PDB file of C-alpha atoms in Angstrom:
ATOM      1  CA  MET A   1      -0.308   0.138   0.107  1.00 36.00           C
ATOM      2  CA  ARG A   2       1.079   2.963  -1.720  1.00 38.00           C
ATOM      3  CA  GLU A   3       2.508   5.833   1.686  1.00 44.00           C
ATOM      4  CA  VAL A   4       0.136   8.362   1.861  1.00 47.00           C
ATOM      5  CA  ASP A   5       0.884  12.253   4.360  1.00 54.00           C
ATOM      6  CA  PRO A   6      -2.245  12.887   5.001  1.00 61.00           C
ATOM      7  CA  PRO A   7      -3.072  16.949   5.483  1.00 66.00           C
ATOM      8  CA  ARG A   8      -4.104  16.568   9.261  1.00 73.00           C
ATOM      9  CA  PRO A   9      -3.995  14.406  11.606  1.00 74.00           C
ATOM     10  CA  SER A  10      -5.547  11.337  12.508  1.00 71.00           C
ATOM     11  CA  PRO A  11      -6.278  10.807  16.456  1.00 70.00           C
ATOM     12  CA  ALA A  12      -5.606   6.335  15.704  1.00 70.00           C
ATOM     13  CA  ARG A  13      -1.697   7.982  14.406  1.00 75.00           C
ATOM     14  CA  VAL A  14      -1.162  10.374  16.823  1.00 76.00           C
ATOM     15  CA  TYR A  15      -1.880   7.315  19.618  1.00 73.00           C
ATOM     16  CA  ASP A  16       0.588   4.447  17.236  1.00 76.00           C
ATOM     17  CA  TYR A  17       3.478   7.137  17.821  1.00 78.00           C
ATOM     18  CA  LEU A  18       2.761   8.683  21.377  1.00 76.00           C
ATOM     19  CA  LEU A  19       2.723   4.405  22.335  1.00 73.00           C
ATOM     20  CA  GLY A  20       6.003   4.395  20.203  1.00 71.00           C
ATOM     21  CA  GLY A  21       4.564   3.078  17.148  1.00 71.00           C
ATOM     22  CA  ARG A  22       6.112   3.803  13.251  1.00 72.00           C
ATOM     23  CA  HIS A  23       2.323   3.699  12.169  1.00 70.00           C
ATOM     24  CA  ASN A  24       2.702   7.956  11.518  1.00 75.00           C
ATOM     25  CA  SER A  25       2.717  10.198   9.287  1.00 78.00           C
ATOM     26  CA  LYS A  26       5.051  13.673  10.158  1.00 86.00           C
ATOM     27  CA  VAL A  27       1.821  15.448  10.625  1.00 84.00           C
ATOM     28  CA  ASP A  28       0.663  13.310  13.658  1.00 78.00           C
ATOM     29  CA  ARG A  29       4.319  13.555  15.396  1.00 85.00           C
ATOM     30  CA  ASP A  30       4.188  16.985  15.320  1.00 84.00           C
ATOM     31  CA  ALA A  31       0.703  17.496  16.224  1.00 78.00           C
ATOM     32  CA  ALA A  32       1.983  14.821  19.506  1.00 75.00           C
ATOM     33  CA  GLU A  33       5.455  16.331  19.647  1.00 80.00           C
ATOM     34  CA  ARG A  34       3.033  20.416  20.484  1.00 77.00           C
ATOM     35  CA  VAL A  35       1.407  19.105  23.180  1.00 71.00           C
ATOM     36  CA  MET A  36       4.359  16.942  24.362  1.00 72.00           C
ATOM     37  CA  ARG A  37       6.035  20.008  24.961  1.00 73.00           C
ATOM     38  CA  LEU A  38       3.141  21.557  27.440  1.00 67.00           C
ATOM     39  CA  TRP A  39       1.377  19.013  28.666  1.00 67.00           C
ATOM     40  CA  PRO A  40       3.280  15.214  29.439  1.00 68.00           C
ATOM     41  CA  VAL A  41       0.343  13.222  27.109  1.00 70.00           C
ATOM     42  CA  ARG A  42       2.717  10.522  26.292  1.00 74.00           C
ATOM     43  CA  GLU A  43       2.664   8.492  29.984  1.00 73.00           C
ATOM     44  CA  LEU A  44      -1.254   9.467  29.494  1.00 75.00           C
ATOM     45  CA  ALA A  45      -1.174   7.274  26.212  1.00 77.00           C
ATOM     46  CA  LEU A  46       0.792   4.845  28.176  1.00 80.00           C
ATOM     47  CA  ALA A  47      -1.580   4.586  30.977  1.00 84.00           C
ATOM     48  CA  ASN A  48      -4.415   4.160  29.150  1.00 85.00           C
ATOM     49  CA  ARG A  49      -2.872   1.137  27.143  1.00 87.00           C
ATOM     50  CA  ARG A  50      -1.765   0.022  30.624  1.00 90.00           C
ATOM     51  CA  PHE A  51      -5.893  -0.331  31.708  1.00 94.00           C
ATOM     52  CA  LEU A  52      -6.375  -1.961  28.264  1.00 94.00           C
ATOM     53  CA  ILE A  53      -4.208  -4.272  28.904  1.00 94.00           C
ATOM     54  CA  ALA A  54      -5.533  -4.649  32.356  1.00 96.00           C
ATOM     55  CA  ALA A  55      -9.734  -4.336  31.319  1.00 97.00           C
ATOM     56  CA  VAL A  56      -8.942  -7.483  28.899  1.00 97.00           C
ATOM     57  CA  ARG A  57      -6.721  -9.460  30.878  1.00 97.00           C
ATOM     58  CA  ARG A  58      -9.177  -9.208  33.836  1.00 97.00           C
ATOM     59  CA  LEU A  59     -11.729 -10.179  31.630  1.00 98.00           C
ATOM     60  CA  THR A  60     -10.333 -12.918  29.661  1.00 97.00           C
ATOM     61  CA  ARG A  61      -8.608 -14.271  33.420  1.00 97.00           C
ATOM     62  CA  GLU A  62     -11.598 -13.740  36.035  1.00 97.00           C
ATOM     63  CA  PHE A  63     -14.861 -13.493  33.932  1.00 98.00           C
ATOM     64  CA  GLY A  64     -13.725 -15.463  31.253  1.00 98.00           C
ATOM     65  CA  VAL A  65     -14.806 -13.161  28.018  1.00 98.00           C
ATOM     66  CA  ARG A  66     -13.757 -14.853  24.208  1.00 98.00           C
ATOM     67  CA  GLN A  67     -15.494 -12.006  22.006  1.00 98.00           C
ATOM     68  CA  PHE A  68     -14.766  -8.313  21.711  1.00 98.00           C
ATOM     69  CA  ILE A  69     -15.676  -5.025  19.922  1.00 98.00           C
ATOM     70  CA  ASP A  70     -13.106  -2.449  19.923  1.00 96.00           C
ATOM     71  CA  ILE A  71     -13.520   1.320  19.204  1.00 96.00           C
ATOM     72  CA  GLY A  72     -12.198   3.325  17.740  1.00 88.00           C
ATOM     73  CA  SER A  73      -9.325   0.792  18.069  1.00 82.00           C
ATOM     74  CA  GLY A  74      -6.661   3.031  15.764  1.00 76.00           C
ATOM     75  CA  LEU A  75      -3.454   0.522  14.337  1.00 70.00           C
ATOM     76  CA  PRO A  76      -4.450  -3.299  16.193  1.00 65.00           C
ATOM     77  CA  THR A  77      -0.076  -2.460  17.724  1.00 66.00           C
ATOM     78  CA  GLU A  78       1.527  -2.231  20.190  1.00 65.00           C
ATOM     79  CA  GLN A  79      -0.043  -4.763  22.691  1.00 79.00           C
ATOM     80  CA  ASN A  80      -4.111  -4.249  21.726  1.00 86.00           C
ATOM     81  CA  VAL A  81      -6.026  -6.510  22.716  1.00 93.00           C
ATOM     82  CA  HIS A  82      -6.508  -9.873  20.194  1.00 92.00           C
ATOM     83  CA  GLN A  83      -2.213  -9.425  21.152  1.00 90.00           C
ATOM     84  CA  VAL A  84      -3.426  -9.888  25.187  1.00 93.00           C
ATOM     85  CA  ALA A  85      -6.852 -11.964  24.298  1.00 95.00           C
ATOM     86  CA  ALA A  86      -6.630 -15.280  24.923  1.00 94.00           C
ATOM     87  CA  PRO A  87      -6.172 -17.630  22.019  1.00 92.00           C
ATOM     88  CA  ASP A  88      -8.927 -18.097  21.115  1.00 95.00           C
ATOM     89  CA  SER A  89     -10.284 -15.185  21.645  1.00 96.00           C
ATOM     90  CA  ARG A  90     -11.820 -12.850  18.908  1.00 96.00           C
ATOM     91  CA  VAL A  91     -11.641  -9.823  17.724  1.00 96.00           C
ATOM     92  CA  LEU A  92     -12.982  -7.334  16.123  1.00 96.00           C
ATOM     93  CA  TYR A  93     -11.994  -3.658  15.671  1.00 95.00           C
ATOM     94  CA  VAL A  94     -13.583  -0.650  14.871  1.00 95.00           C
ATOM     95  CA  ASP A  95     -12.107   2.945  12.924  1.00 91.00           C
ATOM     96  CA  ASN A  96     -13.591   5.758  11.193  1.00 87.00           C
ATOM     97  CA  ASP A  97     -10.414   6.241   9.555  1.00 80.00           C
ATOM     98  CA  ALA A  98     -10.820   4.343   6.122  1.00 81.00           C
ATOM     99  CA  LEU A  99      -6.636   5.013   5.801  1.00 76.00           C
ATOM    100  CA  VAL A 100      -5.943   2.745   9.795  1.00 75.00           C
ATOM    101  CA  VAL A 101      -9.213  -0.016   8.122  1.00 83.00           C
ATOM    102  CA  ALA A 102      -6.512  -0.685   5.079  1.00 81.00           C
ATOM    103  CA  GLU A 103      -3.504  -0.862   7.078  1.00 74.00           C
ATOM    104  CA  GLY A 104      -4.867  -2.462  10.550  1.00 75.00           C
ATOM    105  CA  GLY A 105      -6.346  -5.210   8.426  1.00 78.00           C
ATOM    106  CA  ASN A 106      -3.337  -5.674   6.324  1.00 78.00           C
ATOM    107  CA  LEU A 107      -1.622  -6.320  10.344  1.00 73.00           C
ATOM    108  CA  LEU A 108      -4.400  -9.175  11.427  1.00 80.00           C
ATOM    109  CA  ASP A 109      -4.574 -12.819   9.707  1.00 71.00           C
ATOM    110  CA  GLY A 110      -8.226 -12.042   9.439  1.00 68.00           C
ATOM    111  CA  ARG A 111      -9.170 -15.615  11.218  1.00 78.00           C
ATOM    112  CA  GLN A 112      -9.901 -14.405  14.886  1.00 92.00           C
ATOM    113  CA  ALA A 113      -9.875 -10.578  13.892  1.00 92.00           C
ATOM    114  CA  GLY A 114     -11.227  -8.273  11.537  1.00 92.00           C
ATOM    115  CA  TYR A 115     -11.343  -4.991  10.990  1.00 92.00           C
ATOM    116  CA  ILE A 116     -13.879  -2.525   9.405  1.00 94.00           C
ATOM    117  CA  GLU A 117     -14.649   0.912   9.336  1.00 94.00           C
ATOM    118  CA  GLY A 118     -17.263   2.152  10.981  1.00 95.00           C
ATOM    119  CA  ASP A 119     -18.528   5.308  12.571  1.00 94.00           C
ATOM    120  CA  LEU A 120     -19.422   5.136  16.942  1.00 95.00           C
ATOM    121  CA  ARG A 121     -22.340   7.442  16.167  1.00 95.00           C
ATOM    122  CA  ASP A 122     -23.549   5.094  14.136  1.00 96.00           C
ATOM    123  CA  PRO A 123     -24.083   1.906  16.200  1.00 96.00           C
ATOM    124  CA  HIS A 124     -27.080  -0.137  14.316  1.00 96.00           C
ATOM    125  CA  ARG A 125     -23.836  -0.490  11.068  1.00 96.00           C
ATOM    126  CA  ILE A 126     -21.579  -1.735  13.672  1.00 97.00           C
ATOM    127  CA  ILE A 127     -24.176  -3.900  14.482  1.00 97.00           C
ATOM    128  CA  THR A 128     -25.614  -5.249  10.840  1.00 96.00           C
ATOM    129  CA  HIS A 129     -21.740  -5.380   9.453  1.00 97.00           C
ATOM    130  CA  PRO A 130     -21.331  -8.957   7.705  1.00 97.00           C
ATOM    131  CA  GLU A 131     -17.304  -9.240   9.532  1.00 95.00           C
ATOM    132  CA  THR A 132     -19.205  -8.560  13.093  1.00 97.00           C
ATOM    133  CA  SER A 133     -21.497 -11.308  12.283  1.00 96.00           C
ATOM    134  CA  ARG A 134     -18.899 -13.914  11.557  1.00 95.00           C
ATOM    135  CA  LEU A 135     -16.945 -12.640  14.567  1.00 96.00           C
ATOM    136  CA  ILE A 136     -19.394 -12.158  17.402  1.00 97.00           C
ATOM    137  CA  ASP A 137     -21.924 -14.623  18.922  1.00 97.00           C
ATOM    138  CA  PRO A 138     -24.931 -12.085  19.733  1.00 95.00           C
ATOM    139  CA  THR A 139     -25.930 -15.037  22.222  1.00 97.00           C
ATOM    140  CA  VAL A 140     -22.630 -15.127  23.909  1.00 97.00           C
ATOM    141  CA  PRO A 141     -21.327 -12.355  26.914  1.00 98.00           C
ATOM    142  CA  THR A 142     -18.336 -10.054  24.747  1.00 98.00           C
ATOM    143  CA  ALA A 143     -16.081  -7.060  25.367  1.00 98.00           C
ATOM    144  CA  LEU A 144     -17.758  -3.630  24.349  1.00 98.00           C
ATOM    145  CA  MET A 145     -13.797  -1.624  24.038  1.00 98.00           C
ATOM    146  CA  ILE A 146     -14.093   2.141  24.244  1.00 97.00           C
ATOM    147  CA  ILE A 147     -10.732   3.954  24.501  1.00 93.00           C
ATOM    148  CA  GLY A 148     -10.091   7.278  24.683  1.00 87.00           C
ATOM    149  CA  MET A 149     -12.996   7.934  22.198  1.00 89.00           C
ATOM    150  CA  MET A 150     -16.032   9.663  23.991  1.00 93.00           C
ATOM    151  CA  HIS A 151     -14.112  12.841  25.074  1.00 89.00           C
ATOM    152  CA  TYR A 152     -14.705  12.962  20.356  1.00 86.00           C
ATOM    153  CA  ILE A 153     -18.244  12.271  20.576  1.00 92.00           C
ATOM    154  CA  THR A 154     -20.372  15.261  20.967  1.00 91.00           C
ATOM    155  CA  ASP A 155     -23.675  15.800  23.378  1.00 93.00           C
ATOM    156  CA  ALA A 156     -25.119  16.814  19.793  1.00 93.00           C
ATOM    157  CA  ASP A 157     -24.556  12.864  19.430  1.00 94.00           C
ATOM    158  CA  ASP A 158     -26.531  11.956  23.019  1.00 96.00           C
ATOM    159  CA  PRO A 159     -23.178   9.472  23.672  1.00 96.00           C
ATOM    160  CA  ALA A 160     -24.946   7.493  26.494  1.00 97.00           C
ATOM    161  CA  GLY A 161     -27.314   7.032  23.714  1.00 97.00           C
ATOM    162  CA  ILE A 162     -25.483   5.831  21.529  1.00 97.00           C
ATOM    163  CA  ILE A 163     -23.679   3.270  23.666  1.00 98.00           C
ATOM    164  CA  ARG A 164     -26.951   1.808  25.571  1.00 97.00           C
ATOM    165  CA  ASP A 165     -28.286   1.540  20.937  1.00 97.00           C
ATOM    166  CA  LEU A 166     -24.907  -1.065  21.642  1.00 97.00           C
ATOM    167  CA  MET A 167     -25.128  -3.022  25.081  1.00 98.00           C
ATOM    168  CA  VAL A 168     -29.027  -3.528  23.963  1.00 97.00           C
ATOM    169  CA  HIS A 169     -27.600  -6.452  20.752  1.00 96.00           C
ATOM    170  CA  LEU A 170     -25.042  -7.679  23.104  1.00 98.00           C
ATOM    171  CA  ALA A 171     -26.378 -10.952  25.230  1.00 98.00           C
ATOM    172  CA  PRO A 172     -26.818 -11.128  29.389  1.00 98.00           C
ATOM    173  CA  GLY A 173     -23.197 -10.976  30.613  1.00 98.00           C
ATOM    174  CA  SER A 174     -21.451  -8.897  28.259  1.00 98.00           C
ATOM    175  CA  PHE A 175     -19.116  -5.419  29.299  1.00 98.00           C
ATOM    176  CA  LEU A 176     -18.619  -2.190  28.953  1.00 98.00           C
ATOM    177  CA  VAL A 177     -14.746  -0.841  28.846  1.00 98.00           C
ATOM    178  CA  VAL A 178     -14.500   2.889  28.364  1.00 98.00           C
ATOM    179  CA  SER A 179     -11.637   5.049  29.185  1.00 95.00           C
ATOM    180  CA  THR A 180     -12.687   9.306  27.828  1.00 93.00           C
ATOM    181  CA  ALA A 181     -11.326  12.898  29.467  1.00 86.00           C
ATOM    182  CA  THR A 182     -12.772  14.143  32.059  1.00 86.00           C
ATOM    183  CA  ASP A 183     -13.229  18.251  33.090  1.00 81.00           C
ATOM    184  CA  THR A 184     -11.168  18.455  36.939  1.00 73.00           C
ATOM    185  CA  LEU A 185      -7.903  20.023  34.833  1.00 63.00           C
ATOM    186  CA  PRO A 186      -7.674  23.859  35.075  1.00 62.00           C
ATOM    187  CA  ASP A 187      -8.571  25.627  31.806  1.00 68.00           C
ATOM    188  CA  GLU A 188      -5.339  26.417  31.191  1.00 64.00           C
ATOM    189  CA  MET A 189      -4.767  22.559  30.738  1.00 63.00           C
ATOM    190  CA  ARG A 190      -7.409  21.996  28.793  1.00 61.00           C
ATOM    191  CA  GLN A 191      -6.869  24.578  25.997  1.00 65.00           C
ATOM    192  CA  ALA A 192      -2.902  22.472  26.208  1.00 60.00           C
ATOM    193  CA  ILE A 193      -4.493  19.393  25.510  1.00 62.00           C
ATOM    194  CA  ASP A 194      -7.199  20.866  23.081  1.00 61.00           C
ATOM    195  CA  MET A 195      -3.228  21.099  20.612  1.00 59.00           C
ATOM    196  CA  TYR A 196      -3.514  17.518  20.826  1.00 54.00           C
ATOM    197  CA  TYR A 197      -3.971  17.220  16.849  1.00 47.00           C
ATOM    198  CA  ARG A 198      -6.241  20.885  16.270  1.00 53.00           C
ATOM    199  CA  ASN A 199      -8.423  19.129  14.523  1.00 54.00           C
ATOM    200  CA  PRO A 200     -11.728  21.197  13.851  1.00 54.00           C
ATOM    201  CA  ALA A 201     -13.947  17.608  12.750  1.00 56.00           C
ATOM    202  CA  ALA A 202     -13.601  16.218  16.307  1.00 59.00           C
ATOM    203  CA  PRO A 203     -12.888  18.488  19.202  1.00 70.00           C
ATOM    204  CA  LEU A 204     -12.055  17.029  21.964  1.00 77.00           C
ATOM    205  CA  VAL A 205     -14.989  17.302  25.139  1.00 86.00           C
ATOM    206  CA  TRP A 206     -14.194  17.619  28.524  1.00 85.00           C
ATOM    207  CA  ARG A 207     -17.053  15.627  31.060  1.00 91.00           C
ATOM    208  CA  SER A 208     -17.533  15.158  34.515  1.00 91.00           C
ATOM    209  CA  ARG A 209     -17.502  11.830  36.135  1.00 92.00           C
ATOM    210  CA  GLU A 210     -21.431  12.277  37.084  1.00 94.00           C
ATOM    211  CA  THR A 211     -21.707  12.871  33.419  1.00 95.00           C
ATOM    212  CA  VAL A 212     -19.541   9.721  32.587  1.00 96.00           C
ATOM    213  CA  GLU A 213     -21.227   7.685  35.056  1.00 96.00           C
ATOM    214  CA  ARG A 214     -24.276   8.019  33.177  1.00 96.00           C
ATOM    215  CA  PHE A 215     -22.627   5.714  30.176  1.00 97.00           C
ATOM    216  CA  PHE A 216     -23.094   3.029  32.237  1.00 98.00           C
ATOM    217  CA  ASP A 217     -26.268   3.382  33.580  1.00 97.00           C
ATOM    218  CA  GLY A 218     -27.921   0.256  33.690  1.00 97.00           C
ATOM    219  CA  LEU A 219     -24.782  -2.479  34.477  1.00 98.00           C
ATOM    220  CA  GLU A 220     -23.051  -3.358  37.203  1.00 98.00           C
ATOM    221  CA  PRO A 221     -19.724  -2.125  38.163  1.00 97.00           C
ATOM    222  CA  VAL A 222     -16.473  -3.313  38.747  1.00 97.00           C
ATOM    223  CA  SER A 223     -13.567  -3.241  40.901  1.00 95.00           C
ATOM    224  CA  PRO A 224     -12.541  -0.418  41.306  1.00 94.00           C
ATOM    225  CA  GLY A 225     -14.852   0.808  39.933  1.00 94.00           C
ATOM    226  CA  LEU A 226     -15.448   4.412  37.696  1.00 95.00           C
ATOM    227  CA  THR A 227     -11.373   6.505  38.802  1.00 93.00           C
ATOM    228  CA  ALA A 228      -8.313   8.091  37.201  1.00 90.00           C
ATOM    229  CA  VAL A 229      -6.968   5.847  34.380  1.00 91.00           C
ATOM    230  CA  GLU A 230      -4.439   4.959  36.353  1.00 90.00           C
ATOM    231  CA  LYS A 231      -5.787   3.842  39.889  1.00 91.00           C
ATOM    232  CA  TRP A 232      -6.695   0.962  37.065  1.00 93.00           C
ATOM    233  CA  THR A 233      -2.629  -0.810  37.754  1.00 90.00           C
ATOM    234  CA  ASP A 234      -1.559   1.383  39.921  1.00 83.00           C
ATOM    235  CA  SER A 235      -3.669   1.881  43.611  1.00 75.00           C
ATOM    236  CA  GLU A 236      -1.152   4.310  45.129  1.00 72.00           C
ATOM    237  CA  ALA A 237      -2.051   6.607  42.155  1.00 71.00           C
ATOM    238  CA  ALA A 238      -1.837  10.536  42.547  1.00 63.00           C
ATOM    239  CA  ALA A 239      -5.346  11.617  43.564  1.00 62.00           C
ATOM    240  CA  GLY A 240      -6.231  14.480  40.977  1.00 62.00           C
ATOM    241  CA  PRO A 241      -5.954  16.572  39.081  1.00 63.00           C
ATOM    242  CA  TRP A 242      -7.687  13.346  36.563  1.00 72.00           C
ATOM    243  CA  LEU A 243      -6.638  14.643  32.276  1.00 80.00           C
ATOM    244  CA  VAL A 244      -8.896  10.241  31.563  1.00 87.00           C
ATOM    245  CA  ILE A 245     -10.751   8.311  33.558  1.00 92.00           C
ATOM    246  CA  ALA A 246     -12.438   4.663  33.313  1.00 96.00           C
ATOM    247  CA  GLY A 247     -14.072   2.565  35.024  1.00 97.00           C
ATOM    248  CA  MET A 248     -15.539  -0.956  33.853  1.00 98.00           C
ATOM    249  CA  ALA A 249     -19.289  -2.433  34.152  1.00 98.00           C
ATOM    250  CA  ARG A 250     -20.769  -5.728  33.022  1.00 98.00           C
ATOM    251  CA  LYS A 251     -24.909  -6.309  31.892  1.00 98.00           C
ATOM    252  CA  PRO A 252     -26.956  -8.246  34.159  1.00 96.00           C
TER     253      PRO A 252
END
């Protein structure tokens, strides 16, 4: 596939760069470097990835989950879901960047993991996609992973409603796993993070903890509950201010 230097940064490729990956362009690297001069975003990206790894391992070992849908997954590199889950797991990756989907698909073997182009704001298309039907058994518990994605969904798009629309199609015993930006930072810090990749098509949405809790309505929280993303892997992590909060909950 021919290398393409995109005109604006992509969240997936910026994230890949922050994780130490190689699937990014100069515009992505420049965007990441700008904000790293103002805020330790790389450390946060690594904390977010440690949360994903810890969540997948816990889902696999403690709850026996073998099906995963990862929406807004970015590129499947640097210890992503299919690399951490049990070998017999099935993983569906979803991203709305066609270049990311094309490149990501080339990195998978295609048997127990797949990639589709899809937008979190169109949950019906994700659930009804043929690749979803191939990989995900709707009668078996599934983990819905939405890591570092909900802060790109505006209030007008009804983020809590999107999650309800997805979870209703998943079997009882399924899980929701979310990490998202929170609004506890001082204004000047938030303005610095807004420089992350300067994409007017997907501005960051800063939400309160109470607002994010509504994403988990009707679900049973898993310890340690909705808290700083760092606390999922380090119980001694600082109390705040938090940039990203994370939680996991089970469908009754």
